[in-house]
Coordinates of C-alpha atoms in Angstrom, one line a residue:
A1 CA 4.4 21.3 -14.1
G2 CA 6.0 24.7 -14.0
L3 CA 2.4 25.9 -12.9
S4 CA 0.9 26.7 -8.9
P5 CA 1.0 23.7 -7.4
I6 CA -2.2 23.6 -5.5
G7 CA -1.9 20.2 -4.7
A8 CA 1.0 20.6 -3.2
T9 CA -0.2 20.5 1.1
S10 CA 1.3 21.7 4.5
Y11 CA 0.9 20.0 7.5
S12 CA -0.2 21.3 10.6
P13 CA 0.1 19.1 13.9
A14 CA -3.4 18.9 15.8
P15 CA -3.4 21.2 19.2
P16 CA -1.7 19.0 21.9
C17 CA -3.5 17.3 24.4
Q18 CA -4.7 19.4 27.3
A19 CA -4.3 16.5 30.0
K20 CA -0.4 16.6 30.3
T21 CA -0.6 12.7 31.4
S22 CA 2.0 9.7 30.2
C23 CA -0.8 7.3 29.6
C24 CA -3.3 9.6 26.7
P25 CA -1.9 9.8 23.9
L26 CA -5.3 11.5 22.3
S27 CA -6.9 14.6 23.1
L28 CA -9.1 13.1 25.5
P29 CA -10.0 13.0 29.1
C30 CA -8.1 11.0 31.1
A31 CA -11.0 8.9 32.7
T32 CA -11.5 7.5 29.0
P33 CA -10.9 3.6 29.5
L34 CA -7.8 2.4 27.6
F35 CA -10.1 0.4 24.7
L36 CA -11.5 3.5 23.8
V37 CA -8.7 5.4 23.5
K38 CA -6.8 2.9 21.4
T39 CA -9.9 3.3 19.0
Q40 CA -10.4 6.3 18.5
A41 CA -6.3 6.1 17.6
N42 CA -6.9 3.3 15.5
H43 CA -9.7 5.4 14.0
N44 CA -7.5 8.3 14.0
A45 CA -4.7 6.3 12.5
R46 CA -7.1 5.3 9.5
S47 CA -8.5 8.7 8.4
A48 CA -5.0 10.3 8.1
G49 CA -4.0 6.8 6.1
R50 CA -6.7 7.4 3.7
G51 CA -6.5 11.3 4.1
G52 CA -2.3 10.6 2.8
I53 CA -3.6 8.2 0.1
A54 CA -5.9 10.7 -1.2
V55 CA -3.2 13.4 -1.6
L56 CA -0.6 12.1 -3.0
A57 CA -3.6 10.2 -5.4
A58 CA -4.3 14.0 -6.1
K59 CA -0.3 15.0 -6.0
A60 CA -0.2 12.6 -9.2
F61 CA -3.1 13.4 -11.1
F62 CA -1.7 17.2 -10.7
I63 CA 1.5 16.2 -12.0
L64 CA -0.2 14.0 -14.5
S65 CA -2.5 16.9 -16.0
G66 CA 0.2 19.3 -16.0
L67 CA 2.4 16.7 -18.0
I68 CA -0.6 16.7 -20.9
Q69 CA -0.8 20.6 -20.6
Q70 CA 2.7 21.0 -21.3
T71 CA 3.0 17.8 -24.3
L72 CA -0.2 19.5 -25.8
L73 CA 0.5 22.9 -25.9
P74 CA 2.9 23.0 -28.3
R75 CA 1.1 21.4 -31.0
L76 CA -2.2 23.1 -30.1
I77 CA -0.7 26.9 -29.8
G78 CA 2.5 26.3 -31.9
L79 CA 6.5 26.1 -30.2
D80 CA 6.6 29.9 -30.4
G81 CA 2.8 30.0 -28.8
Y82 CA 4.4 28.1 -26.2
G83 CA 7.4 30.1 -25.3
A84 CA 5.4 33.5 -25.1
L85 CA 2.7 31.2 -22.2
A86 CA 6.2 30.0 -21.0
R87 CA 7.0 33.4 -20.7
V88 CA 3.6 34.3 -19.3
F89 CA 3.6 32.0 -16.5
A90 CA 7.2 32.4 -15.5
I91 CA 6.5 35.5 -13.9
T92 CA 2.7 34.2 -12.9
S93 CA 4.8 31.7 -10.8
I94 CA 6.1 33.7 -8.7
A95 CA 3.3 35.6 -7.1
N96 CA 0.9 32.6 -7.3
N97 CA 3.0 30.2 -5.5
V98 CA 4.3 33.0 -3.1
V99 CA 0.0 33.4 -2.2
I100 CA -0.8 29.5 -2.3
S101 CA 2.0 28.4 -0.4
S102 CA 1.5 31.7 2.2
S103 CA -2.5 31.2 2.8
I104 CA -2.4 27.2 3.1
Q105 CA 0.4 26.8 5.3
G106 CA -1.0 30.1 7.6
V107 CA -4.6 28.9 7.6
S108 CA -4.0 25.3 7.8
H109 CA -1.5 26.5 11.0
S110 CA -3.7 28.4 12.3
I111 CA -7.0 26.2 12.4
A112 CA -5.4 23.2 13.3
H113 CA -4.2 25.5 16.8
T114 CA -7.8 26.0 17.5
P115 CA -10.4 24.0 19.7
D116 CA -12.3 21.8 16.9
E117 CA -15.4 24.3 17.9
F118 CA -14.5 27.5 17.3
T119 CA -12.6 26.7 13.8
S120 CA -15.1 28.3 12.2
H121 CA -14.3 31.8 13.9
T122 CA -10.6 31.6 12.7
L123 CA -11.8 30.8 9.5
R124 CA -13.8 33.9 9.3
R125 CA -10.6 36.0 10.1
T126 CA -7.9 34.3 8.0
F127 CA -10.1 34.6 5.1
R128 CA -10.4 38.3 5.5
T129 CA -7.1 39.4 5.8
H130 CA -6.3 37.2 2.9
L131 CA -8.9 38.7 0.9
A132 CA -7.4 42.2 2.2
I133 CA -4.1 40.6 0.7
A134 CA -5.1 38.9 -2.9
I135 CA -7.0 42.6 -4.1
P136 CA -3.7 44.5 -3.8
I137 CA -1.5 42.1 -4.9
A138 CA -3.4 41.1 -8.2
L139 CA -3.8 44.7 -8.9
L140 CA -0.1 45.4 -8.6
F141 CA 0.4 42.4 -10.7
F142 CA -2.3 44.2 -13.2
F143 CA -0.1 47.4 -13.3
F144 CA 3.5 45.5 -12.9
A145 CA 2.8 43.0 -16.6
P146 CA 3.9 46.4 -19.0
V147 CA 6.9 46.8 -16.7
Y148 CA 7.7 42.6 -16.9
A149 CA 6.6 42.5 -20.9
S150 CA 9.0 45.8 -21.5
F151 CA 12.5 43.7 -19.9
Q152 CA 11.2 40.6 -22.1
G153 CA 11.3 42.6 -24.9
A154 CA 7.8 41.1 -25.7
P155 CA 5.1 43.6 -25.4
H156 CA 2.5 41.0 -26.7
I157 CA 2.5 39.3 -23.5
I158 CA 1.0 42.4 -21.5
R159 CA -2.8 41.7 -22.2
P160 CA -2.4 37.4 -21.3
L161 CA -0.2 38.6 -17.8
Q162 CA -3.2 40.9 -17.0
I163 CA -5.4 38.3 -17.4
L164 CA -4.0 36.5 -15.4
S165 CA -4.3 38.7 -12.8
L166 CA -7.5 36.8 -12.2
V167 CA -5.8 34.2 -11.3
V168 CA -3.5 35.7 -8.4
L169 CA -6.6 37.1 -7.3
F170 CA -8.9 34.1 -7.1
Y171 CA -6.0 32.0 -6.2
G172 CA -5.9 34.3 -3.2
L173 CA -9.5 33.2 -2.3
Y174 CA -9.1 29.8 -3.2
A175 CA -6.1 28.8 -1.1
P176 CA -6.8 29.7 2.5
L177 CA -10.0 27.7 1.9
V178 CA -7.9 24.9 0.7
G179 CA -5.9 25.4 4.1
A180 CA -9.0 25.4 6.3
L181 CA -9.8 21.6 4.8
N182 CA -6.0 21.1 5.8
G183 CA -6.0 22.2 9.3
M184 CA -9.2 20.6 10.0
R185 CA -7.0 17.2 8.7
R186 CA -10.4 16.8 5.2
F187 CA -8.0 15.5 3.2
T188 CA -10.2 13.4 1.1
M189 CA -12.0 16.5 0.4
Q190 CA -8.9 18.6 -0.2
A191 CA -7.8 16.5 -3.0
G192 CA -11.0 16.0 -4.4
L193 CA -10.8 19.8 -4.6
D194 CA -7.2 19.5 -6.4
I195 CA -8.5 17.0 -8.6
T196 CA -11.3 18.6 -9.8
Y197 CA -9.6 22.2 -10.4
A198 CA -6.7 20.4 -12.4
V199 CA -9.5 18.7 -14.7
L200 CA -10.9 22.7 -15.0
R201 CA -7.5 24.1 -15.7
T202 CA -6.6 21.2 -18.3
A203 CA -9.7 21.9 -20.4
G204 CA -9.4 25.7 -20.1
L205 CA -5.7 25.7 -21.1
L206 CA -5.6 22.9 -23.8
G207 CA -9.5 24.0 -25.2
L208 CA -9.6 27.6 -25.0
G209 CA -5.7 27.6 -26.4
W210 CA -7.2 25.4 -29.5
F211 CA -10.0 27.8 -30.1
F212 CA -8.3 31.3 -29.7
A213 CA -5.1 29.2 -31.7
R214 CA -7.1 29.4 -35.1
G215 CA -7.3 33.1 -35.2
G216 CA -3.3 33.6 -34.2
H217 CA -4.6 34.4 -30.3
G218 CA -4.0 30.5 -28.5
V219 CA -2.0 32.5 -25.5
V220 CA -4.6 35.2 -24.5
G221 CA -7.3 31.6 -25.2
A222 CA -5.0 29.5 -22.9
C223 CA -4.7 32.8 -20.2
I224 CA -8.5 32.8 -20.7
G225 CA -8.6 29.4 -19.5
F226 CA -6.5 29.1 -16.8
A227 CA -8.5 32.5 -15.4
I228 CA -11.7 30.7 -15.8
A229 CA -10.8 27.4 -14.3
A230 CA -9.8 29.6 -11.0
I231 CA -13.1 31.8 -10.8
L232 CA -15.0 28.2 -11.1
I233 CA -13.1 26.3 -8.8
F234 CA -13.5 29.0 -5.8
P235 CA -17.4 29.0 -5.5
I236 CA -17.1 25.0 -5.5
A237 CA -14.3 25.2 -2.3
L238 CA -16.3 27.9 -0.3
R239 CA -19.5 25.8 -1.1
I240 CA -17.6 22.9 0.8
T241 CA -16.2 25.0 3.5
G242 CA -18.5 28.5 4.3
L243 CA -16.5 31.3 5.6
G244 CA -17.4 30.7 9.1
K245 CA -18.2 32.7 11.5
P246 CA -17.8 35.8 13.6
G247 CA -15.9 35.3 16.9
D248 CA -12.3 35.8 18.6
A249 CA -11.2 32.4 19.3
G250 CA -7.9 31.4 17.7
P251 CA -4.3 33.2 16.4
T252 CA -4.7 37.1 16.5
V253 CA -4.5 38.6 12.7
R254 CA -1.3 40.0 13.7
Q255 CA 0.3 37.1 15.1
H256 CA -1.3 35.0 11.8
L257 CA 0.2 37.8 9.4
Q258 CA 3.8 37.2 11.6
F259 CA 3.9 33.4 10.7
I260 CA 2.8 33.4 6.5
L261 CA 5.6 36.6 6.3
P262 CA 8.3 34.8 6.7
V263 CA 6.9 32.2 4.5
A264 CA 6.1 34.1 1.9
L265 CA 9.3 35.5 2.4
G266 CA 11.1 32.0 1.7
Q267 CA 8.2 31.6 -1.3
V268 CA 9.5 34.4 -3.3
F269 CA 13.0 33.6 -3.1
L270 CA 12.2 30.0 -3.7
Q271 CA 10.3 30.7 -7.0
L272 CA 13.1 33.6 -8.5
L273 CA 15.7 31.0 -7.6
M274 CA 13.2 28.3 -10.2
Q275 CA 12.5 31.3 -12.7
S276 CA 15.6 33.7 -12.7
D277 CA 16.9 31.3 -15.8
I278 CA 14.1 31.7 -17.8
S279 CA 13.0 34.8 -17.2
V280 CA 16.9 35.7 -18.3
L281 CA 17.0 34.2 -21.1
G282 CA 13.6 35.5 -22.7
H283 CA 15.4 39.1 -22.2
F284 CA 18.2 38.0 -23.9
A285 CA 16.3 35.9 -26.9
S286 CA 14.2 39.1 -27.7
K287 CA 18.1 40.6 -28.5
L288 CA 19.2 38.4 -30.0
A289 CA 16.6 38.0 -32.6
L290 CA 16.8 41.7 -33.1
S291 CA 21.0 41.7 -33.2
H292 CA 20.4 39.0 -36.5
G293 CA 18.4 41.7 -38.0
L294 CA 14.6 39.7 -37.4
T295 CA 11.6 42.6 -36.4
G296 CA 8.0 42.2 -36.4
D297 CA 6.5 39.0 -36.4
L298 CA 9.6 37.1 -37.2
A299 CA 11.6 38.5 -34.6
R300 CA 8.9 37.5 -32.0
Q301 CA 8.5 34.2 -33.3
A302 CA 11.7 33.4 -33.1
A303 CA 12.5 34.7 -29.6
D304 CA 9.2 32.8 -28.3
E305 CA 10.5 29.4 -29.4
T306 CA 14.1 29.9 -28.1
V307 CA 12.1 30.1 -24.4
G308 CA 9.8 27.4 -25.8
V309 CA 12.7 24.9 -26.3
Y310 CA 13.9 25.6 -22.8
R311 CA 10.5 25.3 -21.2
A312 CA 10.4 22.0 -22.7
C313 CA 13.8 21.3 -20.8
Q314 CA 13.1 22.5 -18.0
L315 CA 10.1 20.4 -18.0
F316 CA 12.2 17.3 -17.3
A317 CA 14.9 18.8 -15.6
F318 CA 12.7 19.9 -12.4
L319 CA 11.7 15.9 -12.0
P320 CA 14.3 15.2 -9.3
F321 CA 13.0 18.2 -7.3
Q322 CA 9.3 17.4 -7.8
L323 CA 10.0 13.8 -7.0
L324 CA 12.7 14.3 -4.0
I325 CA 10.2 17.0 -2.3
T326 CA 8.3 14.1 -0.9
L327 CA 11.5 13.0 1.4
T328 CA 11.3 16.7 3.0
F329 CA 7.7 15.6 4.2
I330 CA 9.6 12.4 5.8
M331 CA 12.3 14.7 7.5
F332 CA 11.2 17.8 8.8
P333 CA 9.3 16.6 11.2
M334 CA 11.6 14.1 12.4
L335 CA 14.5 16.8 12.7
A336 CA 12.3 19.1 14.5
K337 CA 10.6 16.6 17.0
A338 CA 14.4 15.8 17.8
K339 CA 15.9 18.9 17.8
A340 CA 13.1 19.6 20.5
Q341 CA 14.3 16.7 22.6
N342 CA 17.4 18.2 22.0
D343 CA 18.9 14.8 20.7
P344 CA 21.8 15.8 18.7
Q345 CA 23.1 12.3 18.6
A346 CA 19.2 12.0 16.5
V347 CA 19.2 15.0 14.7
A348 CA 22.5 13.9 13.2
A349 CA 21.5 10.1 12.4
Y350 CA 18.4 12.0 10.5
V351 CA 20.2 14.2 8.3
R352 CA 23.0 11.7 7.8
T353 CA 20.8 8.5 6.5
G354 CA 17.8 11.0 5.0
M355 CA 21.2 12.9 2.8
R356 CA 22.2 9.8 1.7
L357 CA 19.1 8.8 0.2
A358 CA 18.4 11.9 -1.6
L359 CA 21.6 11.9 -3.5
V360 CA 21.2 8.1 -4.1
F361 CA 17.7 9.1 -5.7
A362 CA 18.6 12.1 -7.1
C363 CA 21.5 9.8 -9.1
V364 CA 19.4 7.7 -10.7
M365 CA 16.6 10.3 -11.7
V366 CA 19.6 12.6 -12.8
A367 CA 21.4 10.5 -14.6
T368 CA 18.6 9.1 -16.7
V369 CA 17.3 12.6 -17.5
S370 CA 20.9 13.3 -18.7
A371 CA 22.2 10.7 -20.2
L372 CA 19.3 10.6 -22.5
G373 CA 18.0 13.9 -22.8
P374 CA 17.7 14.3 -26.3
H375 CA 15.2 11.0 -26.8
L376 CA 13.0 12.4 -23.8
L377 CA 12.7 15.7 -25.6
H378 CA 11.6 13.4 -28.9
L379 CA 9.3 11.6 -26.9
L380 CA 7.1 14.4 -26.0
Y381 CA 8.1 17.3 -28.0
P382 CA 7.7 17.7 -31.7
N383 CA 11.5 16.7 -33.5
E384 CA 12.8 20.2 -33.1
V385 CA 12.3 20.7 -30.1
G386 CA 15.1 17.8 -29.6
E387 CA 17.1 18.4 -32.3
R388 CA 18.1 22.0 -30.9
G389 CA 18.0 21.7 -27.0
G390 CA 19.0 18.3 -26.7
T391 CA 22.2 19.3 -25.1
A392 CA 21.0 21.8 -22.6
L393 CA 18.4 19.6 -21.4
R394 CA 21.8 17.1 -20.4
I395 CA 23.3 19.6 -18.5
L396 CA 20.7 21.5 -16.8
A397 CA 19.6 17.8 -15.7
L398 CA 23.4 18.0 -13.8
G399 CA 21.9 21.4 -12.8
Q400 CA 18.2 20.7 -11.8
G401 CA 19.7 17.6 -9.4
A402 CA 21.7 19.6 -7.1
F403 CA 18.8 22.1 -6.2
A404 CA 16.9 19.0 -5.4
I405 CA 19.3 18.4 -3.3
F406 CA 20.0 22.3 -2.2
Y407 CA 16.3 22.9 -1.3
I408 CA 16.5 19.6 0.9
E409 CA 19.4 21.1 2.7
T410 CA 17.9 24.4 3.5
T411 CA 14.5 22.4 4.1
V412 CA 16.4 20.7 6.8
L413 CA 18.0 23.7 8.3
T414 CA 14.4 25.4 8.6
S415 CA 13.6 22.4 10.7
L416 CA 16.4 22.4 12.9
G417 CA 15.1 26.7 13.6
R418 CA 17.7 28.2 11.0
E419 CA 14.6 29.1 8.5
R420 CA 16.3 33.1 8.5
L421 CA 19.9 31.2 7.2
S422 CA 17.7 28.9 5.0
A423 CA 15.9 31.8 3.0
L424 CA 19.2 33.6 3.0
F425 CA 20.9 31.3 1.0
T426 CA 18.2 30.8 -1.1
G427 CA 18.3 34.3 -1.8
I428 CA 21.5 34.3 -2.6
A429 CA 21.6 31.1 -5.0
A430 CA 18.5 33.0 -6.5
A431 CA 20.8 36.2 -7.4
L432 CA 23.5 33.8 -8.5
I433 CA 21.9 32.5 -11.1
A434 CA 20.7 35.8 -12.1
S435 CA 24.2 37.2 -12.5
L436 CA 25.9 34.4 -13.9
C437 CA 22.6 34.1 -17.0
F438 CA 23.2 37.7 -17.6
T439 CA 26.8 36.8 -18.2
A440 CA 25.8 34.3 -20.3
G441 CA 23.1 36.3 -21.8
Y442 CA 25.6 38.8 -23.4
L443 CA 28.3 36.4 -24.0
A444 CA 25.8 34.4 -26.1
S445 CA 26.3 34.9 -29.9
H446 CA 23.4 32.6 -31.6
E447 CA 20.4 30.8 -30.3
S448 CA 22.0 27.5 -29.4
A449 CA 25.2 29.3 -27.5
L450 CA 21.9 31.0 -25.7
L451 CA 20.6 27.7 -24.6
L452 CA 23.9 25.9 -23.6
D453 CA 25.1 28.8 -21.7
T454 CA 22.1 29.5 -19.7
A455 CA 22.1 25.8 -19.0
I456 CA 25.5 26.1 -17.9
A457 CA 24.9 28.9 -16.3
T458 CA 22.4 27.5 -13.9
S459 CA 23.7 24.6 -13.2
L460 CA 27.0 26.0 -11.9
A461 CA 25.0 28.1 -9.6
L462 CA 22.9 25.7 -8.6
L463 CA 26.1 23.1 -7.6
I464 CA 27.8 26.2 -6.0
A465 CA 24.5 26.9 -3.3
A466 CA 24.6 22.9 -3.3
A467 CA 28.2 23.5 -2.1
I468 CA 27.2 25.6 0.4
G469 CA 24.3 23.9 1.7
A470 CA 26.3 21.0 2.6
F471 CA 29.0 23.0 4.1
M472 CA 26.4 24.7 6.7
L473 CA 24.4 21.9 7.1
L474 CA 27.8 20.1 8.3
R475 CA 28.3 23.3 10.7
T476 CA 24.6 23.3 12.1
A477 CA 24.0 19.7 12.5
G478 CA 27.3 18.0 12.5
A479 CA 26.7 15.7 9.9
Y480 CA 26.4 14.7 6.5
V481 CA 27.0 11.9 3.9
A482 CA 30.1 10.0 4.4
P483 CA 32.8 11.5 1.4
A484 CA 32.8 7.8 0.5
T485 CA 29.4 7.8 -0.1
A486 CA 29.8 11.2 -2.5
L487 CA 32.3 10.1 -4.3
R488 CA 30.8 6.6 -5.1
V489 CA 27.1 8.7 -6.1
V490 CA 29.3 11.3 -8.2
G491 CA 31.3 8.7 -9.9
T492 CA 28.0 7.0 -11.0
L493 CA 26.5 9.9 -12.0
I494 CA 29.1 10.9 -14.5
A495 CA 29.9 7.3 -15.7
V496 CA 26.1 7.4 -16.7
S497 CA 25.3 10.9 -18.1
V498 CA 28.8 10.4 -19.9
F499 CA 27.9 6.9 -21.7
G500 CA 24.6 8.5 -22.5
W501 CA 26.3 11.0 -25.5
F502 CA 26.6 7.2 -27.4
I503 CA 23.3 6.4 -27.0
P504 CA 21.6 6.7 -30.7
Y505 CA 18.6 7.6 -31.0
F506 CA 16.2 5.0 -32.4
G507 CA 13.0 6.5 -32.5
K508 CA 10.0 7.1 -30.1
L509 CA 9.1 3.5 -29.5
W510 CA 12.4 2.7 -28.0
V511 CA 12.8 5.7 -25.8
L512 CA 11.1 4.2 -22.6
P513 CA 13.0 1.1 -22.8
L514 CA 16.1 3.0 -23.0
V515 CA 14.8 4.7 -20.0
F516 CA 14.4 1.3 -18.2
L517 CA 18.1 -0.1 -19.5
V518 CA 19.8 3.1 -18.2
T519 CA 17.7 3.5 -14.7
S520 CA 18.6 -0.4 -14.6
V521 CA 22.5 0.4 -15.0
T522 CA 22.7 3.3 -12.8
I523 CA 21.5 1.2 -9.7
L524 CA 23.4 -1.5 -10.8
L525 CA 26.5 0.8 -10.9
L526 CA 25.6 1.5 -7.0
V527 CA 25.2 -1.6 -5.9
I528 CA 28.2 -3.2 -7.6
T529 CA 30.3 0.0 -6.3
R530 CA 28.5 -1.1 -2.5
E531 CA 26.5 1.8 -2.2
L532 CA 23.1 -0.1 -2.1
G533 CA 23.3 -3.2 -0.3
K534 CA 20.5 -5.4 1.8
Q535 CA 20.5 -2.8 4.6
D536 CA 18.9 0.0 2.3
L537 CA 16.2 -3.0 1.0
T538 CA 15.0 -3.6 4.7

């Protein structure tokens, strides 16, 4: 929901069996009877399955709680307050997600590659490393706040940004503990922490946001609630994991840093790609308000409302990415294994099948959001949001659908050992979005033009990025989707999206039935064109 997804998980495989035999699938002595090996395998499968279900449930709960936050915040702190908070979260999400992803993946990787009896040593060493990283990053974020607020033309967001430096700090302390639970394969406990934190954060954002809004400081209150939630979850996690024990087992600090630095760099590019458009739009929204003769609170309110409308559009436009990301959890290990076994035919088959499924799923979701953009905004937001942002959402949905495909393409490249190329293309895509959005901002003469032009610029940049990603994936893996599949999927997407422009708005009660209708029509067209069939169901 645009906030830092602690609920996102990383999986690092357990260390390989030390006994290099073909009969033992587990790390058990070779003298272990076969029935005990099978019993242990069944136990591990049940544990992993239950843990996977728990993590999936936590992720669903996290997304649902974010949806509740994004729906209620405009009503509790006003559309302008919601826009100001979106400005704050845009830059905060970059810092938070870089810290979270590198911490969880790094600590999970280090602990998973440490024998079980020595994991406490690795936990202590990695936590101290991330403590040394979190403090300077939080301080840097605190002092960078006035610079970013100046770029936004919004001095009123300095204090909220500085408050959220506490979130950056405590995320830097909490995320390594989540990574430790992940590396120890204590998935159920990890899921419980995620759900607990989601509840605390929702209560803090909405409760204190509403309380402070009565005095005209809803954004400050929401940020204080966010910070309190991050502070409270840390000792809860610490009580579960502890700080480990001194020792020399496991990867060294240098090895740990060598692993997390590329992860952090990739996340920097990814977050810039996701947040560049709304950050640039905020910059020009402030300029546009001043150019129209507005000053003081009137200028601030007008600019923040524009950002708030665009943020509402992003909420729905990002749905394909949030849902399709689960496909990468399946494709990544299969492709990595096929690559390690030097099996180019298996790699090509996985890429061809995975990308085709991604295109089909994206088509169904994107077509629905694009066709019913204004209706969806009316469903969850005040009516003015749907009226001002409906057309922009129709366009942005197409671009973010391309982003979901681009993300899968770069993930596949990473799994095939081309992580540098993947990071490079992500950085280029982020720069392309920023440059095109700057051009759109300079050309826009009023608010509706700024919203629409930013959506067009973002979508165009993401379509170009997805096309380049497809070309590079074809060169690297020797496979992509068949041209006929691409034509059928794109044709269906265009047909349903255009059809949506002629669907009138009948009221909130009709939105969900229309969603079902449009989704069904999209699937029916894919069946009629023979893109979907019995083989896919199998």
